[in-house]
Every structure is written in structure tokens, then in C-alpha cells.
């Protein structure tokens, strides 16, 4: 059974993060509203669904740029600053955004039944220290979200390291600082999702 479209918000530290998700489909999952700037370069089915989600629910007065195999970019038309992240897995797209200066945001979504390969499991920063989120897939979504917030993607493996607090990871230079982690309280049915939030240098 396909998950339904939905939306929620969740605090991570002092930051309020907004989220929405929908099955990948040709139709807009929510009624469109007027926005200041429209999305562009949405080509894949996942990107088209993300564009429709953004047009319906995303921040006003901004433009979301979706590019193949590259990090989505958000530009504000009125000087507002947003951190933005996108994830898609097994036919579902999720968007996350938060308002604030110098923020880096990551979200990752995976079906609960996804099997993580042993070789990938060994790359988890908690390897040998137990699984703080109690489920291998949940721990993998935490790492993926952290790598997105770090900004280096998979090249950041080994440079995002565990701390004594399972809800925090440290970023080794050049991405110095701490990333806050939180499992989503509300997510598509049958999926696990994790948020990560950090700050860039001012």
C-alpha cells in the first residue's frame, strides 16, 4: 500500500523544521498556490513531484532549483535565508526546510524493510558502539542525513564521527562543528526518516 501525502513540522534544537512528502506521481499531491518564484529544471519523476510539493507547501518568495544528481538549491527573493534538503526512496519524495542564517539541513528517508549491506553498515560512525537508534535502517538514515547536512555527501564518510551523545555527531575539518540528529516523529507509513541540522561558518 502506497503511503499518502502528508506534512508536519518538528523542532531540532531551537530551529523549527518543516516537512512534506508524497508518492512519486504525475499529479500534484496538493493544490498549488501562488509563489513568488517557481521551481525550475525538474526533470525526473521524483523531481517533478518535489517541484509540485514545493509549489504547494514550500516557503513563499523563493525559488527552488532542482538539478540532476546535485544538491537542491534554494534562493530567497526577499533576503530570507532557508536551509533545504530532499530525499526520495522507494517511490516517495520528502522535502525539509528551515528558516535561519548559516544553517545546513539534511533529511533522509528509507523504507523500514530496506536491507543495509554489511559493507555499508561498517561505515556507520557508531560501528562497534552499538546502534543508538535500535535499528540498522534508522542508523543508516541518520548517517545519510548527517552527510547531507555536512555538505560533503558520501565523501564525508569517516569525517562525521560519533560523540558521547547519540543525538550529536562531530564534523572534522573543513566542516567543523556539531550536527544535531533527530528521528522524525511523523513520517510516511512504513518508512523511517531522520533529520540532521548544523551550522556553517559565519
CSV table of C-alpha atoms in Angstrom, one decimal:
chain,number,residue,atom,x,y,z
A,1,UNK,CA,0.0,0.0,0.0
A,2,UNK,CA,1.4,3.4,-1.1
A,3,UNK,CA,1.9,6.0,1.7
A,4,UNK,CA,-0.3,9.0,1.5
A,5,UNK,CA,1.0,12.6,1.1
A,6,UNK,CA,1.5,14.4,4.3
A,7,UNK,CA,3.2,17.3,6.1
A,8,UNK,CA,4.5,18.1,9.6
A,9,UNK,CA,6.9,20.2,11.5
A,10,UNK,CA,9.4,19.4,14.2
A,11,UNK,CA,11.9,21.3,16.4
A,12,UNK,CA,15.5,20.4,16.3
A,13,UNK,CA,17.3,22.4,18.9
A,14,UNK,CA,15.9,26.0,18.6
A,15,UNK,CA,15.1,25.5,14.9
A,16,UNK,CA,11.7,24.7,13.5
A,17,UNK,CA,11.9,22.3,10.5
A,18,UNK,CA,9.0,22.0,8.1
A,19,UNK,CA,8.5,18.7,6.2
A,20,UNK,CA,6.2,17.4,3.5
A,21,UNK,CA,6.2,14.2,1.5
A,22,UNK,CA,4.2,12.4,-1.3
A,23,UNK,CA,4.3,9.3,-3.5
A,24,UNK,CA,6.1,10.0,-6.8
A,25,UNK,CA,3.3,10.7,-9.2
A,26,UNK,CA,2.5,12.7,-12.3
A,27,UNK,CA,-0.2,14.6,-10.4
A,28,UNK,CA,0.4,17.4,-7.9
A,29,UNK,CA,-0.3,15.9,-4.5
A,30,UNK,CA,-1.6,19.2,-3.0
A,31,UNK,CA,-3.4,22.1,-4.6
A,32,UNK,CA,-1.0,24.7,-6.0
A,33,UNK,CA,-0.8,28.1,-4.5
A,34,UNK,CA,0.8,31.3,-5.9
A,35,UNK,CA,4.5,31.6,-5.1
A,36,UNK,CA,7.0,34.3,-5.8
A,37,UNK,CA,9.3,32.3,-8.0
A,38,UNK,CA,8.7,28.8,-9.4
A,39,UNK,CA,10.9,25.8,-9.4
A,40,UNK,CA,13.0,25.0,-12.5
A,41,UNK,CA,14.9,22.2,-14.1
A,42,UNK,CA,12.7,19.5,-12.6
A,43,UNK,CA,13.2,16.5,-15.0
A,44,UNK,CA,12.9,13.2,-13.2
A,45,UNK,CA,9.6,11.9,-11.8
A,46,UNK,CA,11.0,12.4,-8.3
A,47,UNK,CA,12.0,16.0,-9.1
A,48,UNK,CA,8.6,16.7,-10.7
A,49,UNK,CA,6.9,15.5,-7.5
A,50,UNK,CA,9.3,17.6,-5.4
A,51,UNK,CA,8.5,20.6,-7.5
A,52,UNK,CA,4.8,20.1,-7.1
A,53,UNK,CA,5.3,19.7,-3.3
A,54,UNK,CA,7.3,22.9,-3.1
A,55,UNK,CA,4.8,24.8,-5.2
A,56,UNK,CA,2.0,23.8,-2.9
A,57,UNK,CA,3.7,23.9,0.5
A,58,UNK,CA,7.2,25.4,0.3
A,59,UNK,CA,8.4,28.7,1.5
A,60,UNK,CA,6.9,31.7,-0.3
A,61,UNK,CA,9.1,34.3,-2.1
A,62,UNK,CA,11.7,31.8,-3.1
A,63,UNK,CA,12.9,29.6,-5.9
A,64,UNK,CA,13.9,26.0,-5.6
A,65,UNK,CA,16.4,24.8,-8.2
A,66,UNK,CA,16.5,21.1,-8.8
A,67,UNK,CA,19.4,19.8,-10.8
A,68,UNK,CA,20.2,16.2,-11.8
A,69,UNK,CA,22.5,14.4,-9.3
A,70,UNK,CA,23.2,17.6,-7.5
A,71,UNK,CA,22.2,19.2,-4.2
A,72,UNK,CA,18.9,21.2,-4.5
A,73,UNK,CA,19.4,24.9,-4.1
A,74,UNK,CA,17.0,27.4,-2.6
A,75,UNK,CA,17.2,31.1,-3.4
A,76,UNK,CA,15.2,33.7,-1.5
A,77,UNK,CA,13.7,36.6,-3.3
A,78,UNK,CA,13.3,38.8,-0.2
A,79,UNK,CA,16.5,38.3,1.7
A,80,UNK,CA,15.2,35.4,3.8
A,81,UNK,CA,17.5,32.5,4.3
A,82,UNK,CA,16.4,28.9,4.3
A,83,UNK,CA,18.2,25.6,4.7
A,84,UNK,CA,16.7,22.9,2.4
A,85,UNK,CA,17.0,19.2,1.9
A,86,UNK,CA,15.3,16.5,-0.2
A,87,UNK,CA,15.2,12.7,-0.1
A,88,UNK,CA,13.4,10.1,-2.1
A,89,UNK,CA,13.2,6.4,-1.7
A,90,UNK,CA,11.0,3.5,-2.9
A,91,UNK,CA,8.5,5.8,-4.7
A,92,UNK,CA,8.2,8.5,-2.0
A,93,UNK,CA,9.7,12.1,-2.0
A,94,UNK,CA,10.3,14.1,1.2
A,95,UNK,CA,11.3,17.8,1.4
A,96,UNK,CA,12.5,19.6,4.6
A,97,UNK,CA,13.3,23.3,5.1
A,98,UNK,CA,14.1,25.6,7.9
A,99,UNK,CA,14.5,29.4,8.1
A,100,UNK,CA,17.7,30.8,9.5
A,101,UNK,CA,21.1,32.1,8.7
A,102,UNK,CA,24.1,29.8,8.2
A,103,UNK,CA,22.0,26.6,8.7
A,104,UNK,CA,22.8,23.3,7.0
A,105,UNK,CA,19.9,20.8,6.9
A,106,UNK,CA,19.8,17.1,5.9
A,107,UNK,CA,16.9,14.7,5.7
A,108,UNK,CA,17.0,11.0,4.7
A,109,UNK,CA,14.1,8.6,4.1
A,110,UNK,CA,14.2,4.9,3.7
A,111,UNK,CA,11.7,2.1,3.8
A,112,UNK,CA,11.8,0.3,7.2
A,113,UNK,CA,12.4,-3.1,5.5
A,114,UNK,CA,15.4,-1.9,3.5
A,115,UNK,CA,18.4,-4.2,4.0
A,116,UNK,CA,21.7,-2.3,4.5
A,117,UNK,CA,24.7,-4.1,3.1
A,118,UNK,CA,27.2,-5.3,5.7
A,119,UNK,CA,29.9,-3.2,3.9
A,120,UNK,CA,27.9,-0.1,4.3
A,121,UNK,CA,26.9,-0.9,7.9
A,122,UNK,CA,30.6,-0.9,8.8
A,123,UNK,CA,30.8,2.7,7.7
A,124,UNK,CA,28.4,3.8,10.4
A,125,UNK,CA,30.1,6.2,12.9
A,126,UNK,CA,28.6,4.1,15.7
A,127,UNK,CA,30.2,0.9,14.5
A,128,UNK,CA,31.4,-1.2,17.5
A,129,UNK,CA,29.5,1.0,19.9
A,130,UNK,CA,26.0,-0.5,19.3
A,131,UNK,CA,23.2,1.0,17.3
A,132,UNK,CA,21.9,4.1,19.1
A,133,UNK,CA,18.7,4.2,17.1
A,134,UNK,CA,17.9,0.5,17.7
A,135,UNK,CA,17.5,-0.4,14.0
A,136,UNK,CA,20.1,-0.6,11.3
A,137,UNK,CA,18.0,1.2,8.7
A,138,UNK,CA,17.3,4.0,11.2
A,139,UNK,CA,21.0,4.4,11.9
A,140,UNK,CA,21.7,4.5,8.1
A,141,UNK,CA,19.2,7.3,7.6
A,142,UNK,CA,20.8,9.2,10.5
A,143,UNK,CA,24.2,8.9,8.8
A,144,UNK,CA,22.8,9.9,5.3
A,145,UNK,CA,21.0,12.9,6.8
A,146,UNK,CA,24.2,13.9,8.6
A,147,UNK,CA,26.3,13.7,5.4
A,148,UNK,CA,23.8,15.9,3.6
A,149,UNK,CA,23.9,18.5,6.4
A,150,UNK,CA,27.7,18.3,6.4
A,151,UNK,CA,27.6,19.1,2.7
A,152,UNK,CA,30.3,16.6,1.6
A,153,UNK,CA,27.9,13.8,0.8
A,154,UNK,CA,29.5,10.3,0.7
A,155,UNK,CA,33.0,11.9,0.6
A,156,UNK,CA,32.3,12.9,4.2
A,157,UNK,CA,32.3,9.3,5.3
A,158,UNK,CA,34.9,8.9,8.1
A,159,UNK,CA,34.8,12.7,8.7
A,160,UNK,CA,31.5,12.7,10.6
A,161,UNK,CA,32.3,11.0,13.8
A,162,UNK,CA,30.3,9.8,16.9
A,163,UNK,CA,30.3,11.7,20.2
A,164,UNK,CA,29.2,10.6,23.6
A,165,UNK,CA,25.7,11.7,22.8
A,166,UNK,CA,23.9,9.6,20.2
A,167,UNK,CA,21.9,12.6,19.0
A,168,UNK,CA,25.1,14.5,18.0
A,169,UNK,CA,27.9,13.9,15.5
A,170,UNK,CA,31.1,15.9,15.2
A,171,UNK,CA,32.3,17.2,11.8
A,172,UNK,CA,36.0,17.0,11.2
A,173,UNK,CA,37.7,19.9,9.3
A,174,UNK,CA,36.9,21.6,7.0
A,175,UNK,CA,33.3,21.1,8.1
A,176,UNK,CA,33.9,21.8,11.7
A,177,UNK,CA,31.0,21.9,14.2
A,178,UNK,CA,28.4,19.6,15.7
A,179,UNK,CA,25.4,18.1,13.9
A,180,UNK,CA,22.2,17.6,15.8
A,181,UNK,CA,20.2,14.5,14.9
A,182,UNK,CA,16.5,13.5,15.4
A,183,UNK,CA,14.3,10.7,14.1
A,184,UNK,CA,11.1,12.1,12.6
A,185,UNK,CA,8.1,12.0,14.9
A,186,UNK,CA,5.8,11.8,11.9
A,187,UNK,CA,6.9,10.1,8.7
A,188,UNK,CA,5.3,8.2,5.8
A,189,UNK,CA,3.8,4.9,6.8
A,190,UNK,CA,6.3,2.1,6.5
A,191,UNK,CA,9.3,4.4,6.3
A,192,UNK,CA,12.0,5.7,8.7
A,193,UNK,CA,13.4,9.2,8.4
A,194,UNK,CA,16.0,11.3,10.2
A,195,UNK,CA,16.8,15.0,10.3
A,196,UNK,CA,20.2,16.5,10.8
A,197,UNK,CA,21.0,20.1,11.4
A,198,UNK,CA,24.3,22.0,11.6
A,199,UNK,CA,25.7,25.5,11.0
A,200,UNK,CA,28.2,26.8,8.5
A,201,UNK,CA,30.9,29.2,9.5
A,202,UNK,CA,29.6,32.8,9.6
